[in-house]
XYZ file of C-alpha atoms in Angstrom:
479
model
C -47.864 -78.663 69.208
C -45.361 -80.931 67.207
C -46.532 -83.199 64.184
C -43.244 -85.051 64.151
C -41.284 -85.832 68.113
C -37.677 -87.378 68.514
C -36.344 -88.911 72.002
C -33.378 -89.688 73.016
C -30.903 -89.558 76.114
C -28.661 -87.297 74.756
C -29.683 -84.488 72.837
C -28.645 -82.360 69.585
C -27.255 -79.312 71.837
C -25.455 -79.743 75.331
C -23.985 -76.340 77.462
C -21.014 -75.255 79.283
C -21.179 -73.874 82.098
C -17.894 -71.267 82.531
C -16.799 -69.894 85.847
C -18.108 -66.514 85.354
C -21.865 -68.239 84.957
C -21.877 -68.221 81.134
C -23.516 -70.303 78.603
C -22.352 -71.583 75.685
C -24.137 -73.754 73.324
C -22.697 -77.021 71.391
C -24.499 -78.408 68.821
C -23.481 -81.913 68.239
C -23.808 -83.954 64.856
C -25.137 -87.519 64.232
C -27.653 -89.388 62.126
C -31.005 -88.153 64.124
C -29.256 -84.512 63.901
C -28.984 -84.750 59.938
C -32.078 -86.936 59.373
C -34.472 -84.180 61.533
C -32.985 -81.509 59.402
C -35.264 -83.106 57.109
C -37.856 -81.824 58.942
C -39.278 -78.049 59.423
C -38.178 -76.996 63.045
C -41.571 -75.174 63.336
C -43.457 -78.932 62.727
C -40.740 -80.608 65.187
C -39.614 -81.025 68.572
C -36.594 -83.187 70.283
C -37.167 -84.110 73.952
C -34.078 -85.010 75.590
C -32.158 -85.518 78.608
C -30.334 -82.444 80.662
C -26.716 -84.606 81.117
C -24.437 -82.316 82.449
C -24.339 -79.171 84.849
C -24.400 -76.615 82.140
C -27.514 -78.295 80.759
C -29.218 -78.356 84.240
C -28.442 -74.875 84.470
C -30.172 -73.961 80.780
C -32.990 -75.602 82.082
C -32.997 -73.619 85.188
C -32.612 -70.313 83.319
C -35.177 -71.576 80.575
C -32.375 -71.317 77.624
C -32.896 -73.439 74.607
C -32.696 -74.348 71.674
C -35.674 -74.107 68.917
C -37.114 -77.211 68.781
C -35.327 -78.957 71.741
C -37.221 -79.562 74.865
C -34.687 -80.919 77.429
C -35.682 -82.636 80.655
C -34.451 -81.552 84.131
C -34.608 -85.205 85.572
C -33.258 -85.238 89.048
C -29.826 -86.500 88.759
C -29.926 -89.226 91.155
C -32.902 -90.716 88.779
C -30.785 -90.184 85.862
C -27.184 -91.997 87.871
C -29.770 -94.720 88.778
C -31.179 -95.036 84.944
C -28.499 -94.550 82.980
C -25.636 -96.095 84.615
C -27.542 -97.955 86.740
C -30.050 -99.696 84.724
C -29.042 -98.714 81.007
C -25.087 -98.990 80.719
C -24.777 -101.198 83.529
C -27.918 -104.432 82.386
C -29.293 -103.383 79.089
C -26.018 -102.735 77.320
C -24.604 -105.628 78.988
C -27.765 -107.739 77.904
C -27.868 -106.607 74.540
C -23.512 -107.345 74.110
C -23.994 -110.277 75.482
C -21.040 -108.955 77.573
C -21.795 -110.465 81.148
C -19.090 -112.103 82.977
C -21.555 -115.033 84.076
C -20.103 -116.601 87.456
C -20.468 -113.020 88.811
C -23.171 -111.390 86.799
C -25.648 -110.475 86.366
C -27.277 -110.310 89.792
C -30.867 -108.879 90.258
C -30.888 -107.558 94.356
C -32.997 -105.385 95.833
C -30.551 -102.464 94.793
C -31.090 -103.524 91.291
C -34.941 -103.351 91.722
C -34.471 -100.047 93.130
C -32.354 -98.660 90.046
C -35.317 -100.009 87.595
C -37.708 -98.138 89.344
C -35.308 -95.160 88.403
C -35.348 -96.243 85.022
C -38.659 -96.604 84.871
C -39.506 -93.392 86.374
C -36.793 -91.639 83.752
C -38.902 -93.226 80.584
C -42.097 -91.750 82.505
C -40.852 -88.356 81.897
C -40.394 -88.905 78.252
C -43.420 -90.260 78.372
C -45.657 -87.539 79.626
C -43.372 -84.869 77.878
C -43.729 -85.972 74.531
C -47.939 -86.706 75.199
C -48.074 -83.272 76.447
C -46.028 -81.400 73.249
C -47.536 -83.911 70.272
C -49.856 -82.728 68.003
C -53.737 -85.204 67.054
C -51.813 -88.350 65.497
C -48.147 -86.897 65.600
C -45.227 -88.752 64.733
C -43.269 -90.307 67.371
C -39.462 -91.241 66.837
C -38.270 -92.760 70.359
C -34.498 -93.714 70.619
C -32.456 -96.524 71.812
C -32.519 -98.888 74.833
C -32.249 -96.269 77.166
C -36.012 -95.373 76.253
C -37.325 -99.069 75.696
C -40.185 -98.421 78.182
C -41.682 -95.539 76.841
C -43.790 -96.626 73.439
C -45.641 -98.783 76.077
C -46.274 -95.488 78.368
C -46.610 -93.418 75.684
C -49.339 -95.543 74.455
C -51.678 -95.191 77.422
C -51.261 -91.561 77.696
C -52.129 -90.630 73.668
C -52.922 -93.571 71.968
C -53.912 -91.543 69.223
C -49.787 -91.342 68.294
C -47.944 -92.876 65.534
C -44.916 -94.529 67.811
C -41.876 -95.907 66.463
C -38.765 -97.060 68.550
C -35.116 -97.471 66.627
C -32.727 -99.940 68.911
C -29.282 -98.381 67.957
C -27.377 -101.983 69.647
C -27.906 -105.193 69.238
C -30.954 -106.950 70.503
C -30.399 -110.383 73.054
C -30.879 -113.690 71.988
C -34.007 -114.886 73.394
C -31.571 -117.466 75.481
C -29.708 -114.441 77.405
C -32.688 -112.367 77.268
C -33.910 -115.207 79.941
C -31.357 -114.376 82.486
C -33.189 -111.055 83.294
C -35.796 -111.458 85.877
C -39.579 -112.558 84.222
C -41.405 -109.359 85.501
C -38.265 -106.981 84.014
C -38.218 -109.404 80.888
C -42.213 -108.951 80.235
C -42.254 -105.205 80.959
C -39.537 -104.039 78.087
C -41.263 -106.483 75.816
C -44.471 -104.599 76.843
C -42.505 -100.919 76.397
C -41.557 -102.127 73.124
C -44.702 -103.863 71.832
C -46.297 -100.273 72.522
C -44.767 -98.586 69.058
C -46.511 -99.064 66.120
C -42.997 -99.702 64.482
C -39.807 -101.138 65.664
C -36.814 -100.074 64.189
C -33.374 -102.282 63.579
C -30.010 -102.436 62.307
C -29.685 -105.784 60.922
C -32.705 -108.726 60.629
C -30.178 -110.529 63.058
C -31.000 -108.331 65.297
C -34.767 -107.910 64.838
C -35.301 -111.514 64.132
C -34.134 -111.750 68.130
C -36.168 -109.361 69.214
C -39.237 -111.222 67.331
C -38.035 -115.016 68.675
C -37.717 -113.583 71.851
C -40.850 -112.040 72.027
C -42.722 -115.051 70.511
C -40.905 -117.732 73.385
C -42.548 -115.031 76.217
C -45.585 -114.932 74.725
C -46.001 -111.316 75.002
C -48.128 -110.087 72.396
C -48.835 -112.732 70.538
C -46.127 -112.395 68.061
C -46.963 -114.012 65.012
C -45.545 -115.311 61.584
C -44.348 -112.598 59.077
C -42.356 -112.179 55.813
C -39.519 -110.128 54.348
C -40.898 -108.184 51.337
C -38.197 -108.865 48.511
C -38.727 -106.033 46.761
C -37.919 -103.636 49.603
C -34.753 -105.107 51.860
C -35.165 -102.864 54.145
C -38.777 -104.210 55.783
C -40.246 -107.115 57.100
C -43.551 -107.204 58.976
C -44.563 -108.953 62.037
C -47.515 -108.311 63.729
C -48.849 -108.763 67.618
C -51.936 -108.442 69.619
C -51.181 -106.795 72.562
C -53.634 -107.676 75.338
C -56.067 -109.004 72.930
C -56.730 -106.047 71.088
C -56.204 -105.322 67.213
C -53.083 -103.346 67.420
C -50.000 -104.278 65.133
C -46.007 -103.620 65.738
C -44.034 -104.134 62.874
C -40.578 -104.700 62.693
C -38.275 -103.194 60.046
C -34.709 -102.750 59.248
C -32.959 -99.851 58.745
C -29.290 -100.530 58.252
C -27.821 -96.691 59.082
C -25.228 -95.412 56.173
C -23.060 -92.679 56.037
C -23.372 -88.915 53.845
C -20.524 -89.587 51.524
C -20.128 -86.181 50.410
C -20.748 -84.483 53.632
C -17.982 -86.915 55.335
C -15.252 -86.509 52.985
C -15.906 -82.489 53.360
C -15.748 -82.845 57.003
C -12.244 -85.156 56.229
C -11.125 -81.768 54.172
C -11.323 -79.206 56.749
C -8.163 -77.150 58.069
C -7.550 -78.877 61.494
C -7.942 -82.312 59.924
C -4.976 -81.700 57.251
C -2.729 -80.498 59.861
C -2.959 -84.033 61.943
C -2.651 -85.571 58.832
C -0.023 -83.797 58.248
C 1.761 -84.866 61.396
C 0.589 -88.465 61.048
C 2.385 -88.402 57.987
C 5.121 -87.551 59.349
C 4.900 -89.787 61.876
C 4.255 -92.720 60.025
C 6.747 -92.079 56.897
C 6.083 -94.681 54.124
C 4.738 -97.129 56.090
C 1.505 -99.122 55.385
C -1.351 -98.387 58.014
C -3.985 -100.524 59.984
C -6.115 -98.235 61.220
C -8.850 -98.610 63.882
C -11.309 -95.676 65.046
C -13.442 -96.974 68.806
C -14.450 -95.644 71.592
C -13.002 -98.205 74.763
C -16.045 -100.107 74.619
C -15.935 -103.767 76.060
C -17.510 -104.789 72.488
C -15.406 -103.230 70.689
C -12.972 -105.641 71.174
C -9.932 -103.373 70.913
C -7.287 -105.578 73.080
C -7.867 -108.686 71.090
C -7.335 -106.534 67.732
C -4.097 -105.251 69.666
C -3.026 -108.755 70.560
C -4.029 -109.632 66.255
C -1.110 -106.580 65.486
C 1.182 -108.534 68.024
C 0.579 -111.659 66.692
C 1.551 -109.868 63.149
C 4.686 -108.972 64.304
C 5.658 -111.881 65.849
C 4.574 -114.701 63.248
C 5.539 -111.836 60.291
C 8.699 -110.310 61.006
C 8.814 -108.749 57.310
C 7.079 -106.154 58.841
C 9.033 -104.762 61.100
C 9.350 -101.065 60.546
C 7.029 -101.340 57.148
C 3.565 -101.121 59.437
C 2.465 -98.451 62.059
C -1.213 -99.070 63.677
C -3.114 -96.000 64.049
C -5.694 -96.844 66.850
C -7.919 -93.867 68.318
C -9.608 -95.462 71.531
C -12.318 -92.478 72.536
C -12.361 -93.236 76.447
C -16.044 -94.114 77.050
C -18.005 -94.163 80.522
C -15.638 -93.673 82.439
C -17.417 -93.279 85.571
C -18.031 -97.111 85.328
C -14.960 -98.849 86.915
C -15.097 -101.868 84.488
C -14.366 -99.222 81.573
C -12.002 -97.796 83.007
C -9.863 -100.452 83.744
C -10.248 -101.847 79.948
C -9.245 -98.289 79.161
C -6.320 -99.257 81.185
C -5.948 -102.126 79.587
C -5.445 -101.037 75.913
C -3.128 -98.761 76.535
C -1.300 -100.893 78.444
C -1.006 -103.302 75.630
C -0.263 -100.885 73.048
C 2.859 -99.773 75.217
C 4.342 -103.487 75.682
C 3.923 -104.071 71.622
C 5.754 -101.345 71.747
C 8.478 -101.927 74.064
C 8.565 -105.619 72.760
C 9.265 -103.899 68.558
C 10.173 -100.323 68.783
C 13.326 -99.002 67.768
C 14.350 -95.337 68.053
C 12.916 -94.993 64.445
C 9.661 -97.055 65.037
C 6.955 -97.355 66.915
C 4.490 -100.244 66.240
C 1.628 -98.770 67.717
C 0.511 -94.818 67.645
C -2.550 -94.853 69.950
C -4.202 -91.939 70.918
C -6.456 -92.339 74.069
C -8.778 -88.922 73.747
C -11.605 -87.787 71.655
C -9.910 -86.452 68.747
C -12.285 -86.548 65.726
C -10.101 -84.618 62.813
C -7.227 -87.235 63.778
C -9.793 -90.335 63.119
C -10.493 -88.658 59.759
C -6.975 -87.874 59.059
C -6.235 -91.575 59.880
C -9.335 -92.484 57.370
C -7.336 -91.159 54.528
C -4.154 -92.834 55.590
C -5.722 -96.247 56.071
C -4.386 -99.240 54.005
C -6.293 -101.430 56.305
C -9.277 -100.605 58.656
C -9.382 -103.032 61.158
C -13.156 -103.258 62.930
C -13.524 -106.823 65.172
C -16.637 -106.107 67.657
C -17.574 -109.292 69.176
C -21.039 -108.169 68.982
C -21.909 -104.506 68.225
C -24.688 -101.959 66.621
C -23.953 -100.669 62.682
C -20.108 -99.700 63.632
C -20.164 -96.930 61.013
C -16.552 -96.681 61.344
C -16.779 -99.616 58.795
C -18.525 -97.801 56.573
C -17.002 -94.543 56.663
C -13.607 -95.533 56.029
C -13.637 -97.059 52.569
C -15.467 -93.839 51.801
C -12.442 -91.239 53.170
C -9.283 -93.606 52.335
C -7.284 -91.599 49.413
C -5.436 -94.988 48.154
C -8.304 -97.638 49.073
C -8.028 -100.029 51.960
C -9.035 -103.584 53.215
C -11.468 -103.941 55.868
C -10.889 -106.727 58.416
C -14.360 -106.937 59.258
C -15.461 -109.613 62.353
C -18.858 -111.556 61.810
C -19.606 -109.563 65.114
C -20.432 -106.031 63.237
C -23.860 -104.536 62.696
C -22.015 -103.846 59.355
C -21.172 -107.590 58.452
C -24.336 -108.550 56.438
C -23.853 -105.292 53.914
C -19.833 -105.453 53.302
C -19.226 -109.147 53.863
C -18.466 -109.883 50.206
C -15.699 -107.276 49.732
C -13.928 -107.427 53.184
C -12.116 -109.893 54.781
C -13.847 -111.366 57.823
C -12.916 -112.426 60.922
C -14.076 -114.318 64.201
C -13.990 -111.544 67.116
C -12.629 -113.791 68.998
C -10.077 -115.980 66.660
C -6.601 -113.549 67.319
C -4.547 -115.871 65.355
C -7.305 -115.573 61.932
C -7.247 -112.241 62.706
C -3.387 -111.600 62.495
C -3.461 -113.522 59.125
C -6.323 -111.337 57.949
C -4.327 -108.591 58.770
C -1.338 -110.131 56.497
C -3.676 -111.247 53.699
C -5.040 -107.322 53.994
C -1.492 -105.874 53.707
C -0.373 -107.932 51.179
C -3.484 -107.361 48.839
C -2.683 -105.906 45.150
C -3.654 -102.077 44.727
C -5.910 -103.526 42.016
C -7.881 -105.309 44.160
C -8.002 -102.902 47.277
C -9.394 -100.019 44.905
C -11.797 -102.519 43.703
C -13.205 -103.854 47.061
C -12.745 -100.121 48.635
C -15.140 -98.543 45.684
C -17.703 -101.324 46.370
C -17.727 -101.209 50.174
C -17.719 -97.175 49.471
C -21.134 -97.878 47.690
C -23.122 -99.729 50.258
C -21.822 -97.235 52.982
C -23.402 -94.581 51.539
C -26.639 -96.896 49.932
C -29.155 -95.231 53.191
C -27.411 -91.764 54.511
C -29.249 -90.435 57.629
C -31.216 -88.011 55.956
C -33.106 -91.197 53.826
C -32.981 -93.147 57.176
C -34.645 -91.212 59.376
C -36.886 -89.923 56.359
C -37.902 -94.027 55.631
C -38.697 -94.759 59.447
C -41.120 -91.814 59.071
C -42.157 -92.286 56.045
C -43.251 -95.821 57.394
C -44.546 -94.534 60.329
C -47.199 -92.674 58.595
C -48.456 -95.175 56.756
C -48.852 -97.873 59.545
C-alpha cells in the first residue's frame, strides 16, 4: 500500500508497440515526474491512464513500471472522456475559448459523453482507494480528473486529497453556461480534496467566486497569508459537515540547472548549429507552443507581419523562430488552426522573402532540442496566450538565452503576475501593441536586456518542481 498517490491522464512511462510484438518503454519528463522523484518509489504509486495501443498492450501482458499503476479503461470511455468531455467542454470552459453563436451545446450526446467522463474519474477513483495506505497522500491532476476528490472521498475518507488545476479556472459568468446539474457536480468533485491547488490567485480566486455564487459548499471568507505568497485559505462545509478545502497557489517554476544541461546536450548543439546558420546575424523572436487555440500563435504571426510592414528597417535584420508542436489533432478544430499557422507563416513569407531571407522559420513537429537551441538564440521570446495555464516557456527562456532577451509577455499568461515588471506586456488580442512591443523589444539596449533577462531568470526558477510538488505535500499533510 502507497503513503503518497499521484493521478493523472497521462502517465510518467508510455510503450511502443513494434511490428514484431515488442515493447519498449519511454519515460517522459515533466514537473510531477521530477517533483515524485522526491519521493521513495517503494512509499509511492502513479495511477494513470493506458493512452495508446502499446500501453493497452503492457496492461494486457501485465508490464510496468515500479510504481506506475496504469488503467486499461475501455477506449470508447476514454474517446468519450477525454475528447469528448475534457478537450472538447472543460478546456474550452476553462479558455474561455467557445465560439458562442454555435457553442457550447449540451444534447443528449453530450450527456452521454459525461457519463463517460464520469465513469473514467470512477476508475481513478476506486484504483487509488484500493492501492492507498490508512491516511495516504493523495495528489490528483488536472481537469481531466475534477470528479474524482469528490469520489474518492466516499470511498476512503480517511485520505489526505489534494487536486492541482494545471489551466485556468472559468469565471463564475462562463462557468454558468454549463448546464446546473454538470456545474454543481465538478464543484462537488472538487470540494471533495482537502486542498486545491492553483497557478495564479486569478485563477483560484474564480474557482472560489464561482463556487460561492452556486452555493456549493458554503464557501466562505478567507485571507492571503503575507508571509507565505504562495497560500491563501478558504474554507467550505460540504453538506453541512465540518470538512474544510483550502485553496492555495502554487505558481510552477522551472530547474534552472537541470534545463540549461538539457539545452547542452549533443543533438541540441547540432540544431543550433544549423539555426545559426540559418539565421546568420540576425536578431531573433522566438516563440516555443504547441497549436493550441490559446496559444494565440496566428495573432503573434499577424504582430511579426505587422513588424514588417509598419518597420521596414527590418527587413533581412529579423528571422522568427516559431516551433508550433501540432496538438490534438484528432479534433478537427485543431487541426484546421494547425492549418492555419502555417498557412500564415508561408504568406509572411511570400509577402518579404528574398532568396537570402526568410521572415519566418517555423517548424510544425515536436522537436524539443530545436526549442532549446532556439532558447539560446532568442533576442526576444514572444508568449501572447489569450488566456492560458503557467506557460513555462516564459519562464524557461530567460533562463537558456546566451545574450539575454525581452519577453513580450500578454496579460493572458499564467506567468504574467510573476514577470510583469521586467517584460513587456501585451493585450492577446491588441496585434498592432503587440507589433510595437516587438519593436520596443528589438530595439532594447544590451544593458537593459541582460538586466531584465537575469531578473525574469530569478523568478523562473524561485519554485522548481521538485519544491512544488514537495510544498503541495507538504501542505497536504498538515491539513
Amino acid at each position: 500500500m502507497a503513503s503518497v498517490l499521484v493521478a493523472s491522464n497521462r502517465g510518467p512511462v508510455s510503450y511502443a508497440l513494434a511490428e514484431d510484438g515488442t515493447l519498449s518503454a519511454r519515460r517522459g519528463g515533466g514537473g510531477l515526474v521530477s517533483g515524485l522523484s522526491a519521493v521513495s518509489s517503494e512509499d509511492s504509486v502513479w495511477v494513470c491512464a493506458a493512452l495508446s495501443d502499446g500501453d493497452r498492450e503492457a496492461v494486457r501482458r501485465g508490464v510496468s513500471e515500479p510504481g506506475v499503476r496504469m488503467l486499461a479503461i475501455e477506449p470508447e470511455v476514454h474517446h468519450d472522456a477525454y475528447n469528448g468531455i475534457a478537450n472538447s467542454v472543460l478546456w474550452f470552459l476553462h479558455h474561455h475559448l467557445w465560439d458562442i453563436p454555435r457553442e457550447p451545446v449540451f444534447d443528449a450526446e453530450f450527456r452521454r459523453r459525461w457519463q463517460s467522463y464520469r465513469a473514467y474519474n470512477r476508475a481513478f477513483a476506486e484504483e487509488l482507494a484500493a492501492r492507498a495506505a490508512e491516511g495516504a497522500a493523495v495528489l490528483v491532476q488536472d481537469y481531466h480528473l475534477a470528479l474524482v476528490p469528490g469520489q474518492l472521498r466516499e470511498l476512503r475518507p480517511d485520505l489526505r486529497i489534494g487536486h492541482f488545476t494545471h489551466t485556468p479556472w472559468a469565471s463564475p459568468e462562463y462557468a454558468r453556461l454549463l448546464p446546473e446539474d454538470i456545474r454543481e457536480e465538478l464543484l462537488w468533485g472538487m470540494l471533495g480534496a482537502d486542498e486545491l491547488g492553483f497557478h495564479t490567485w486569478e485563477w483560484a480566486s474564480s474557482f472560489i467566486t464561482g463556487a460561492r455564487v452556486d452555493g456549493a459548499g458554503g464557501v466562505a471568507e478567507g485571507a492571503l497569508r503575507a508571509d507565505d505568497p504562495w497560500r491563501g485559505v478558504h474554507h467550505h462545509r460540504a453538506g453541512g459537515s465540518a470538512r474544510r478545502t483550502r485553496v492555495h497557489v502554487y505558481p510552477l517554476g522551472v530547474d534552472g540547472d537541470e534545463l540549461r544541461a538539457l539545452a547542452h546536450r549533443p543533438e541540441v548543439e547540432d540544431r543550433l548549429a544549423a539555426l545559426r546558420a540559418e539565421v546568420g546575424d540576425r536578431r531573433t523572436i522566438v516563440r516555443v507552443d504547441r497549436t493550441e487555440l490559446s496559444k494565440n500563435v496566428v495573432r503573434g504571426l499577424l504582430a511579426y507581419r505587422e513588424l514588417l510592414r509598419e518597420r521596414p528597417e527590418w527587413h533581412d535584420r529579423v528571422v522568427h523562430l516559431a516551433s508550433a508542436y501540432p496538438s490534438r489533432q484528432d479534433l478537427e478544430v485543431y487541426r484546421a488552426y494547425t492549418a492555419a499557422v502555417a498557412d500564415l507563416a508561408g504568406e509572411i513569407n511570400a509577402e518579404f522573402g528574398t532568396d537570402a531571407w526568410q521572415p519566418v522559420l517555423l517548424s510544425v513537429k515536436d522537436d524539443f532540442p530545436r526549442s532549446l537551441a532556439a532558447y539560446r538564440m532568442a533576442d526576444v521570446a514572444l508568449i501572447n496566450p489569450v488566456r492560458d495555464g503557467m506557460n513555462l516557456v516564459a519562464k524557461e527562456i530567460p533562463v537558456v538565452s546566451e545574450t539575454g532577451c525581452v519577453l513580450v509577455l500578454s496579460t493572458g499568461a499564467g506567468a504574467y503576475d510573476e514577470l510583469r515588471e521586467d517584460a513587456l506586456t501585451v493585450s492577446p488580442y491588441d496585434v498592432s501593441e503587440t507589433a510595437r512591443a516587438l519593436h520596443r523589444a528589438l530595439t532594447m539596449s544590451p544593458s537593459e536586456r541582460a538586466d531584465r533577462t537575469k531578473r525574469l531568470a530569478v523568478a523562473a526558477t524561485a519554485l522548481p518542481p521538485q519544491q512544488w510538488f514537495l510544498k503541495q505535500l507538504e501542505a497536504l499533510r498538515e491539513n
